[in-house]
XYZ file of C-alpha atoms in Angstrom:
708
model
C 170.947 106.744 82.711
C 174.605 105.815 82.141
C 174.325 107.118 78.583
C 173.306 110.559 79.902
C 175.612 110.683 82.909
C 177.989 113.230 81.379
C 175.187 115.700 80.705
C 173.573 115.165 84.114
C 176.821 115.689 86.033
C 177.711 118.762 83.986
C 174.236 120.166 84.665
C 174.440 119.638 88.440
C 178.004 120.755 89.200
C 177.481 124.519 88.580
C 174.842 124.534 91.333
C 177.589 123.862 93.889
C 178.495 127.527 93.313
C 174.923 128.824 93.463
C 174.320 131.896 95.601
C 171.609 130.195 97.683
C 172.749 127.653 100.334
C 169.691 125.424 99.822
C 170.559 125.044 96.151
C 174.137 124.140 97.058
C 172.730 121.691 99.609
C 170.526 120.082 96.947
C 173.459 119.835 94.527
C 175.516 118.044 97.205
C 172.575 115.722 97.812
C 172.274 114.862 94.106
C 175.992 114.203 93.716
C 176.054 112.053 96.835
C 173.073 109.971 95.711
C 174.490 109.506 92.221
C 177.860 108.512 93.700
C 176.070 105.682 95.483
C 173.697 104.670 92.695
C 176.192 104.887 89.816
C 179.328 103.649 91.591
C 182.078 103.094 90.643
C 181.505 104.576 87.180
C 180.627 107.968 88.660
C 183.898 108.089 90.595
C 186.055 106.826 87.736
C 184.716 109.266 85.139
C 184.048 112.449 87.111
C 186.434 112.513 90.071
C 188.324 115.509 88.699
C 185.117 117.570 88.768
C 183.367 116.211 91.852
C 186.111 116.272 94.495
C 187.165 119.934 93.993
C 183.509 120.971 93.874
C 182.605 119.280 97.149
C 185.753 120.544 98.877
C 184.745 124.065 97.895
C 181.354 123.634 99.625
C 183.115 122.097 102.638
C 184.492 125.610 103.220
C 180.998 127.088 103.538
C 181.443 128.364 107.115
C 178.378 130.619 106.980
C 176.007 127.689 106.304
C 176.899 124.725 108.545
C 174.108 122.466 107.265
C 175.273 122.902 103.687
C 178.882 122.489 104.823
C 178.022 119.247 106.607
C 176.098 117.972 103.577
C 179.187 118.420 101.400
C 180.955 116.132 103.877
C 178.106 113.634 103.621
C 178.368 113.657 99.809
C 182.103 112.964 100.147
C 181.190 109.888 102.209
C 178.974 108.659 99.361
C 181.763 109.360 96.882
C 184.490 107.701 98.977
C 182.646 104.534 99.993
C 182.645 102.949 96.532
C 185.542 104.896 95.040
C 188.454 102.829 93.714
C 191.467 103.299 95.944
C 193.599 104.331 92.975
C 191.207 107.200 92.190
C 190.822 108.464 95.756
C 194.604 108.364 96.235
C 194.932 111.170 93.667
C 193.201 113.567 96.073
C 194.371 112.444 99.508
C 196.674 115.428 100.106
C 194.030 117.983 99.163
C 191.137 116.100 100.750
C 192.773 115.302 104.078
C 194.342 118.738 104.426
C 190.879 120.248 104.101
C 189.325 117.724 106.509
C 192.052 118.395 109.081
C 191.567 122.130 108.743
C 187.797 121.803 109.231
C 188.151 119.281 112.070
C 190.495 121.506 114.092
C 188.328 124.562 113.514
C 185.112 122.751 114.461
C 186.687 121.139 117.512
C 187.535 124.622 118.763
C 183.946 125.683 118.028
C 182.688 122.755 120.084
C 184.812 123.787 123.037
C 183.967 127.499 122.807
C 180.401 127.515 121.428
C 179.056 123.972 121.816
C 178.440 123.453 118.075
C 178.948 119.889 116.875
C 176.992 119.252 113.633
C 179.829 119.799 111.161
C 182.370 118.155 113.486
C 180.304 114.952 113.615
C 180.059 114.875 109.835
C 183.748 115.689 109.382
C 184.706 112.689 111.528
C 182.357 110.428 109.549
C 183.861 111.664 106.281
C 187.386 111.104 107.600
C 186.461 107.544 108.588
C 185.114 106.832 105.099
C 188.214 108.243 103.379
C 190.529 106.214 105.632
C 188.480 103.074 104.998
C 188.899 103.433 101.236
C 192.499 104.718 101.242
C 193.737 101.837 103.434
C 197.565 101.799 103.591
C 197.744 105.090 101.657
C 196.358 106.709 104.812
C 199.502 105.931 106.827
C 201.109 109.269 105.901
C 198.149 111.168 107.398
C 197.397 109.034 110.445
C 199.476 111.005 112.976
C 197.799 114.248 111.947
C 194.343 113.070 113.037
C 194.739 110.535 115.821
C 195.516 112.949 118.713
C 192.325 114.972 118.163
C 190.206 111.839 117.855
C 191.635 110.365 121.044
C 190.944 113.682 122.774
C 187.275 113.512 121.704
C 187.024 109.857 122.754
C 188.439 110.634 126.206
C 186.623 113.902 126.913
C 183.265 113.877 125.095
C 181.472 112.348 128.073
C 178.331 114.473 128.417
C 174.943 113.154 127.297
C 174.644 115.518 124.333
C 178.010 114.335 122.969
C 177.242 110.614 122.929
C 176.905 110.488 119.137
C 180.087 112.509 118.629
C 181.994 110.168 120.933
C 180.589 107.149 119.116
C 181.676 108.554 115.751
C 185.172 109.215 117.145
C 185.348 105.587 118.312
C 184.271 104.441 114.851
C 186.821 106.672 113.115
C 189.699 105.560 115.354
C 188.982 101.897 114.667
C 188.615 102.449 110.902
C 191.859 104.419 110.782
C 193.583 101.622 112.672
C 192.193 99.060 110.275
C 193.356 101.155 107.331
C 196.963 101.598 108.432
C 197.420 98.132 109.916
C 198.764 96.660 113.088
C 202.347 97.973 112.933
C 201.287 101.626 112.721
C 198.273 101.362 115.019
C 200.270 99.752 117.833
C 201.689 103.152 118.831
C 198.179 104.149 119.953
C 196.764 100.706 120.641
C 197.405 100.686 124.407
C 195.712 104.059 124.938
C 192.756 103.150 122.754
C 192.328 99.739 124.382
C 192.356 101.280 127.862
C 189.656 103.760 126.845
C 187.620 100.988 125.238
C 187.934 98.737 128.278
C 186.951 101.609 130.572
C 183.900 102.329 128.427
C 183.172 98.606 128.250
C 183.031 98.420 132.045
C 180.444 101.214 132.010
C 178.277 99.661 129.286
C 175.887 98.084 131.787
C 174.893 101.622 132.797
C 174.176 102.701 129.203
C 170.652 102.723 127.771
C 169.982 100.088 125.095
C 169.476 102.832 122.501
C 172.642 104.736 123.452
C 174.486 105.273 120.138
C 177.797 104.468 121.806
C 176.766 100.825 122.232
C 176.735 99.938 118.536
C 179.861 102.019 117.844
C 181.672 100.249 120.685
C 180.672 96.795 119.500
C 181.763 97.623 115.939
C 185.066 99.082 117.162
C 185.899 95.923 119.084
C 185.313 93.892 115.928
C 187.619 96.096 113.851
C 190.337 95.997 116.477
C 189.926 92.225 116.512
C 190.675 92.301 112.787
C 193.708 94.538 113.368
C 195.243 92.527 116.209
C 194.284 89.069 115.004
C 195.341 86.378 117.454
C 196.510 89.017 119.954
C 192.873 90.035 120.413
C 192.021 86.711 122.051
C 193.044 88.121 125.454
C 190.193 90.653 125.215
C 187.560 88.240 123.946
C 186.240 87.195 127.403
C 185.691 90.877 128.236
C 183.793 91.704 125.045
C 181.801 88.527 124.449
C 179.515 89.077 127.448
C 178.132 92.452 126.317
C 177.993 91.355 122.683
C 176.075 88.168 123.495
C 173.776 90.192 125.760
C 173.041 92.705 123.003
C 172.579 89.934 120.421
C 170.207 88.050 122.747
C 167.841 91.004 123.190
C 164.193 89.956 122.995
C 162.129 92.830 121.640
C 158.831 93.873 123.177
C 156.058 92.555 120.916
C 152.308 93.128 121.123
C 149.365 92.072 118.949
C 147.285 95.001 117.667
C 144.186 95.589 115.603
C 144.240 98.162 112.802
C 143.034 101.040 114.973
C 145.627 100.383 117.663
C 148.359 100.129 115.041
C 147.533 103.618 113.726
C 147.917 105.126 117.201
C 151.446 103.796 117.838
C 154.415 106.151 117.883
C 156.212 105.350 114.608
C 159.558 106.411 116.043
C 159.366 103.812 118.824
C 157.324 101.025 117.237
C 157.390 99.092 113.996
C 154.186 97.448 112.763
C 154.167 94.177 110.822
C 150.799 93.229 109.312
C 149.525 89.665 109.676
C 146.344 89.588 107.671
C 143.353 91.915 107.432
C 142.776 92.786 111.090
C 145.841 91.630 113.016
C 149.224 93.297 113.374
C 152.423 92.813 115.347
C 153.810 95.888 117.065
C 157.548 95.614 117.734
C 159.338 98.114 119.942
C 162.397 99.182 117.979
C 164.627 100.149 120.923
C 167.718 97.943 120.870
C 166.980 96.249 117.533
C 169.784 98.038 115.680
C 172.191 97.209 118.498
C 171.040 93.582 118.332
C 171.758 93.482 114.609
C 175.159 95.141 115.128
C 176.048 92.659 117.862
C 175.113 89.741 115.595
C 177.366 91.166 112.887
C 180.215 91.439 115.363
C 179.867 87.783 116.328
C 180.322 87.036 112.636
C 183.495 89.132 112.655
C 184.953 87.379 115.711
C 184.283 83.950 114.205
C 185.798 85.011 110.873
C 188.925 86.620 112.287
C 189.812 84.530 115.352
C 188.988 80.991 114.223
C 190.883 78.898 116.832
C 190.402 81.593 119.460
C 186.653 81.564 118.864
C 186.240 77.796 119.233
C 185.268 77.960 122.950
C 182.288 80.143 122.006
C 181.223 78.457 118.775
C 178.536 76.200 120.249
C 176.797 78.946 122.238
C 176.939 81.308 119.291
C 175.517 78.664 116.935
C 172.627 78.025 119.333
C 171.971 81.766 119.403
C 172.382 82.575 115.714
C 170.721 79.659 113.887
C 167.227 80.444 115.278
C 167.725 84.065 114.185
C 167.334 82.898 110.571
C 163.615 83.268 111.399
C 163.872 86.595 113.288
C 161.423 88.480 111.064
C 161.471 91.656 113.167
C 164.791 92.841 111.690
C 166.382 92.080 108.319
C 169.897 92.798 109.622
C 169.632 90.129 112.295
C 168.602 87.483 109.765
C 171.357 88.578 107.379
C 174.000 88.316 110.125
C 172.668 84.914 111.154
C 172.990 83.740 107.551
C 176.496 85.163 107.222
C 177.637 83.439 110.423
C 176.955 79.866 109.304
C 180.026 79.166 107.115
C 182.343 80.781 109.680
C 180.840 78.677 112.452
C 181.486 75.597 110.304
C 185.073 76.719 109.812
C 185.561 77.135 113.565
C 183.891 73.758 114.135
C 186.436 72.194 111.797
C 189.171 72.937 114.317
C 187.492 70.409 116.638
C 187.505 67.790 113.899
C 185.519 66.425 110.968
C 182.833 64.814 113.116
C 182.056 68.104 114.844
C 181.687 69.818 111.441
C 179.148 67.170 110.428
C 177.242 67.650 113.688
C 177.272 71.434 113.292
C 176.001 71.163 109.706
C 173.181 68.850 110.757
C 172.264 71.333 113.510
C 171.943 74.267 111.105
C 170.914 72.778 107.749
C 167.216 72.297 108.541
C 166.738 75.916 109.604
C 168.796 77.130 106.653
C 166.751 75.202 104.090
C 163.498 76.362 105.710
C 164.684 79.964 105.693
C 165.598 79.715 101.998
C 162.063 78.625 101.176
C 160.255 81.171 103.349
C 162.398 84.351 103.383
C 160.251 87.258 102.123
C 162.977 89.897 101.548
C 165.142 89.515 98.408
C 168.222 91.101 100.019
C 168.105 88.708 102.967
C 167.359 85.770 100.666
C 170.489 86.696 98.726
C 172.497 86.533 101.967
C 171.005 83.124 102.736
C 171.895 81.851 99.268
C 175.437 83.198 99.556
C 175.709 81.538 102.971
C 174.627 78.198 101.498
C 177.260 78.567 98.787
C 180.004 79.235 101.353
C 178.822 76.295 103.465
C 178.965 73.989 100.443
C 182.532 75.136 99.692
C 183.591 74.512 103.275
C 181.846 71.147 103.606
C 183.291 69.753 100.394
C 182.126 66.516 98.889
C 180.216 63.963 100.937
C 178.621 65.804 103.877
C 175.458 66.924 102.076
C 173.123 63.943 102.060
C 170.759 62.933 99.286
C 167.680 64.522 100.829
C 169.456 67.828 101.463
C 170.776 67.867 97.898
C 167.271 67.198 96.589
C 165.864 70.113 98.586
C 168.613 72.456 97.362
C 168.059 71.512 93.714
C 164.287 71.904 94.127
C 164.885 75.365 95.620
C 167.153 76.379 92.731
C 164.692 75.009 90.187
C 161.869 77.022 91.767
C 163.950 80.222 91.811
C 164.884 79.820 88.155
C 161.280 79.109 87.118
C 160.167 82.166 89.093
C 162.825 84.215 87.323
C 161.341 83.418 83.915
C 157.739 83.799 85.109
C 158.370 87.216 86.658
C 160.160 88.414 83.542
C 157.175 87.336 81.434
C 154.797 89.149 83.792
C 156.832 92.348 83.524
C 156.772 92.182 79.734
C 152.985 91.803 79.849
C 152.678 94.760 82.218
C 154.613 96.891 79.752
C 151.887 96.169 77.191
C 149.094 97.135 79.606
C 147.147 100.337 78.983
C 148.051 101.574 82.493
C 151.775 101.336 81.796
C 153.658 104.574 82.527
C 157.043 105.844 83.755
C 156.152 105.246 87.389
C 155.321 101.606 86.697
C 158.492 101.229 84.640
C 160.531 102.366 87.635
C 158.874 99.691 89.766
C 159.502 97.063 87.087
C 163.172 98.032 86.839
C 163.536 97.659 90.623
C 161.945 94.209 90.411
C 164.302 93.263 87.572
C 167.322 94.390 89.587
C 166.172 92.261 92.522
C 165.664 89.212 90.284
C 169.102 89.638 88.693
C 170.643 89.824 92.175
C 169.040 86.491 93.099
C 170.154 85.004 89.774
C 173.721 85.942 90.693
C 173.270 84.025 93.958
C 172.033 80.982 92.054
C 175.320 81.235 90.167
C 177.190 81.393 93.499
C 175.585 78.149 94.660
C 176.284 76.319 91.394
C 179.861 77.625 91.524
C 180.282 76.259 95.061
C 179.022 72.814 94.072
C 181.435 72.693 91.140
C 184.312 73.651 93.478
C 183.346 70.841 95.864
C 182.323 68.107 93.399
C 183.901 69.130 90.067
C 182.651 66.904 87.201
C 180.902 64.607 89.689
C 178.301 67.384 89.992
C 177.274 66.956 86.338
C 174.417 64.461 86.990
C 172.851 66.907 89.457
C 173.576 69.869 87.191
C 171.692 68.084 84.396
C 168.465 68.546 86.389
C 168.815 72.327 85.963
C 170.566 72.555 82.605
C 167.469 73.547 80.638
C 167.266 76.781 82.609
C 170.831 77.786 81.767
C 170.302 76.977 78.104
C 167.221 79.197 78.109
C 169.067 82.032 79.889
C 171.680 82.082 77.117
C 169.168 82.540 74.283
C 169.678 85.631 72.098
C 166.372 87.219 73.096
C 167.160 87.116 76.823
C 168.378 90.222 78.655
C 172.091 90.897 78.846
C 172.135 90.068 82.581
C 170.509 86.665 81.929
C 173.159 85.898 79.313
C 175.923 87.179 81.585
C 175.022 84.878 84.480
C 174.356 81.918 82.227
C 177.855 82.363 80.766
C 179.294 82.511 84.293
C 177.756 79.128 85.024
C 179.047 77.663 81.755
C 182.459 79.097 82.673
C 182.309 76.949 85.817
C 181.318 73.905 83.785
C 184.513 74.331 81.743
C 186.807 75.358 84.604
C 185.876 72.527 86.950
C 184.821 69.940 84.375
C 187.858 70.286 82.115
C 187.676 68.208 78.970
C 184.633 66.403 80.430
C 182.649 69.576 79.730
C 182.756 68.748 76.015
C 179.487 66.864 76.490
C 177.766 70.274 76.819
C 179.613 72.231 74.134
C 176.649 72.310 71.775
C 174.847 74.448 74.373
C 177.499 77.048 75.138
C 180.454 77.091 72.710
C 178.983 79.049 69.806
C 177.087 81.550 72.043
C 180.257 82.099 74.096
C 182.369 83.006 71.064
C 179.612 85.215 69.630
C 179.267 86.955 73.011
C 182.834 88.273 72.746
C 181.316 90.896 70.407
C 178.289 91.660 72.585
C 177.556 95.377 73.136
C 177.365 94.858 76.916
C 180.759 94.675 78.667
C 179.367 92.374 81.390
C 178.552 89.753 78.745
C 181.906 90.208 77.006
C 183.723 89.781 80.319
C 181.936 86.515 81.145
C 182.570 85.202 77.632
C 186.253 86.179 77.705
C 186.730 84.472 81.054
C 185.158 81.349 79.554
C 187.654 81.302 76.686
C 190.443 81.756 79.221
C 189.425 78.732 81.304
C 188.879 76.823 78.065
C 192.522 77.462 77.252
C 193.756 76.750 80.754
C 191.682 73.707 81.722
C 190.001 72.420 78.561
C 192.941 70.560 77.130
C 193.678 69.732 73.512
C 190.000 69.096 72.807
C 189.397 72.856 73.019
C 192.419 73.952 70.951
C 190.305 74.600 67.845
C 187.780 76.663 69.841
C 190.570 78.741 71.378
C 192.002 79.414 67.934
C 188.573 80.375 66.604
C 187.950 82.779 69.508
C 191.306 84.546 69.215
C 190.382 87.093 66.480
C 187.298 88.168 68.458
C 189.390 88.565 71.612
C 191.931 90.716 69.755
C 189.156 92.814 68.244
C 187.624 93.286 71.680
C 190.959 94.408 73.175
C 191.749 96.842 70.357
C 188.252 98.295 69.943
C 187.682 102.031 70.346
C 186.748 102.699 73.972
C 188.061 99.370 75.235
C 190.020 101.129 78.001
C 187.134 103.308 79.153
C 186.119 102.637 82.770
C 182.917 100.776 81.896
C 184.746 98.448 79.465
C 188.074 97.967 81.238
C 187.262 94.823 83.229
C 185.985 93.074 80.113
C 189.048 94.152 78.129
C 191.464 92.909 80.778
C 189.623 89.587 80.960
C 190.141 89.312 77.205
C 193.881 90.021 77.646
C 193.999 87.380 80.378
C 192.149 84.936 78.109
C 194.716 85.422 75.329
C 197.433 84.974 77.974
C 196.016 81.637 79.110
C 195.616 80.392 75.561
C 199.205 81.395 74.717
C 200.538 79.617 77.771
C 198.352 76.525 78.004
C 196.604 75.802 74.713
C 198.549 77.263 71.804
C 198.867 74.242 69.506
C 196.654 75.777 66.820
C 197.826 79.408 66.920
C 201.005 81.236 65.877
C 202.402 82.297 69.247
C 205.274 84.362 67.821
C 202.823 86.351 65.727
C 200.562 87.154 68.694
C 203.192 87.920 71.370
C 204.349 91.331 70.072
C 200.724 92.504 70.056
C 200.138 90.981 73.487
C 203.047 92.953 74.963
C 201.572 96.252 73.722
C 198.380 95.560 75.702
C 200.234 95.689 79.017
C 200.021 96.842 81.765
C 196.753 95.564 83.237
C 195.481 96.475 86.692
C 191.699 96.424 86.959
C 191.100 92.696 87.599
C 193.449 91.570 90.356
C 192.424 87.923 89.995
C 193.434 87.853 86.343
C 196.526 90.090 86.600
C 198.811 87.342 88.016
C 198.243 85.224 84.908
C 199.293 88.116 82.664
C 202.366 89.078 84.670
C 203.281 85.436 85.138
C 203.568 85.026 81.372
C 205.567 88.263 81.181
C 208.046 86.826 83.683
C 208.219 83.570 81.708
C 209.070 85.432 78.517
C 211.689 87.695 80.110
C 213.313 84.748 81.852
C 213.441 82.993 78.453
C 214.984 86.107 76.847
C 212.136 86.043 74.333
C 212.768 88.628 71.581
C 209.058 89.424 71.238
C 209.236 91.053 74.675
C 212.876 92.101 75.049
C 213.412 93.235 71.459
C 216.687 93.341 69.579
C 219.637 93.907 71.943
C 217.199 94.196 74.866
C 215.859 97.441 73.413
C 212.444 96.926 75.034
C 213.804 96.303 78.523
C 212.844 99.848 79.683
C 209.245 99.107 78.704
C 209.355 95.828 80.669
C 210.471 97.766 83.755
C 207.803 100.423 83.120
C 205.093 97.757 82.932
C 206.301 96.186 86.190
C 206.509 99.580 87.908
C 203.001 100.502 86.806
C 201.687 97.135 88.003
C 203.042 97.847 91.483
C 201.876 101.486 91.371
C 198.347 100.320 90.527
C 198.580 97.509 93.117
C 197.638 95.015 90.414
C 199.902 92.483 92.157
C 201.433 92.483 95.614
C 205.217 92.347 96.037
C 204.853 89.418 98.451
C 202.845 87.251 96.030
C 204.561 84.556 93.947
C 204.344 86.534 90.713
C 205.252 89.750 92.542
C 208.434 88.136 93.837
C 209.324 87.020 90.306
C 208.824 90.555 89.002
C 211.040 92.005 91.736
C 213.682 89.390 91.019
C 213.785 90.431 87.362
C 214.194 94.096 88.303
C 216.925 93.235 90.797
C 218.813 91.380 88.078
C 218.645 94.489 85.882
C 219.729 96.585 88.871
C 222.987 94.673 88.837
C 223.919 96.645 85.720
C 223.892 100.226 87.006
C 223.871 102.015 83.647
C 221.178 99.762 82.213
C 219.032 100.104 85.324
C 219.307 103.898 85.197
C 218.270 103.825 81.548
C 215.198 101.794 82.508
C 214.047 103.829 85.516
C 214.785 107.374 84.317
C 211.627 107.577 82.118
C 209.379 106.434 84.990
C 207.012 108.818 86.739
C 207.675 109.685 90.383
C 204.761 107.481 91.417
C 206.133 104.527 89.438
C 209.632 105.001 90.880
C 208.222 105.178 94.403
C 206.072 102.076 93.889
C 209.005 100.125 92.435
C 211.331 101.174 95.249
C 208.701 100.301 97.852
C 208.087 96.882 96.314
C 211.801 96.115 96.197
C 212.273 97.182 99.823
C 209.384 95.030 101.041
C 210.957 91.850 99.835
C 214.545 90.698 99.711
C 214.917 88.033 97.073
C 217.464 85.328 97.988
C 220.356 85.164 95.568
């Protein structure tokens, strides 16, 4: 579908102007769904068409349902939109949202209409969540109205509106940060505490309950350690909601058909027996479990008094088959509970791990839902990272490797089955859609296998090799030419870890990965190219002299990849920047078999980079090295290229590729401050900059004062 996205978007957009409101509604629906399904490519390529179109429909006062649906589509667009893209439209977008919010708030007061107002607040919350600190300039415009709704929307029919206002306030606070939010924090906390005291009188399915619990968690994240004073007040209701035991009854098939589907969920247990689970309170239970995760993650020391009770509550929920969200939250909690346990000492961590590991391993083997299984696998990976070497005993390691082996064998078996189904006489488009969904699920689980292997290499480094050897045949098979691009991508990621954490010891495996990795730099799929480029980078950085020849051999393919037509298009940009970072690492750490002076002038033309914030510091670190060395390849004759150096630094800060308070960010600011000492030269360097670049550079320099 990506190949046809331009035509599809161009076909849909005119319907936003259709004369019939239902057609406009359907167009909003399509754009919203595509913004979710095709993110972030949809946002990166079509923002200039989508945002103005949806804002136009947001003015559809005569058709409130269509108007509200435009707001809903903006939520879909904003949720996965890169911050740098959404920032281009904040003035226009937030001016329109404020205009609609004020108008609809007046309608609520005078006519009792609330549909569009509810959606407008949800859209505002989503925009603030994505914009983060860019939202600071707009915060004061919205907060008074939201606080008014929070304080005064007390009637039964306004419960959802009040809950959405609570959600929006907390997301806006999280976006702008503690310093800005503190001006309203006291008022908001008093309203929250007042509502908290009334929560015992609320019904379990009152929408305010889940919004309140989520708001407390966000404010915990905003206030950090200062939130500890409120923890005793909020933990009671959260633990109560998380502890909810749903009403369950055993039904035969006839009884199951007669149940109200809105109030009951039926889980089949064989041919004639079913479980009926009353759904009231289940969402709130799942939300409460997620909030316990948040408190453990954010408060750490402050959460230690609760860690044992929460562990006793959450670990059994790994088997709570009545709600996927509860099991997912239980899985997510485990590494954070281990981290909190660590504050009590190493022995307590060991005891906590022994308490949870049996249930975790059982859940991994029995979990029926792929999404939840992925959460369990990610949880195991995080636990392994936190535990480090030595706490996982031989039997536990054996069970984990057996689990991984089974998942990898299943991956190949299911792929073979799908290929056979495509040859079946009943094969059609409908079946293909099912098969593609199954493939996507399998690839997701393969990525989690990679997470677990990655965690073991972090903890054990080359000492993990003997265990890794038990699985190596799978990763060799995944890298074969005939495998899908996603198989090759994740196999390369695992071989990247072998190199990064095994260093020169990884040479024992080079016959399995070296040639395919270099060849993959020319792969048509950017995901494969990115994984291969990262591998060459860690080869240069950690492989040592033994990999110098391989780095030299890979260099022409990296350069070709960087300079290829379309290499800076959104779908290729991450791969291209990983290739630039790989060249950077080779230049800096493993350049014995290349002509550095020949490559550097080309390297400088590839800057700036901004897409991959993990790789950007390596690139800008080398730039700082070269400027500090007065290297002519970067500075040029008589410092003629100094304006371009400043432009690259300014664009890096404008794109938020590096933070001004990071080590490399401080070095970049220091270089600019040295240039600033020569007023005429500095003016020559900054005058060509765009207003956004000048503002970003000034902001970065004001954030940090570099000692002389």
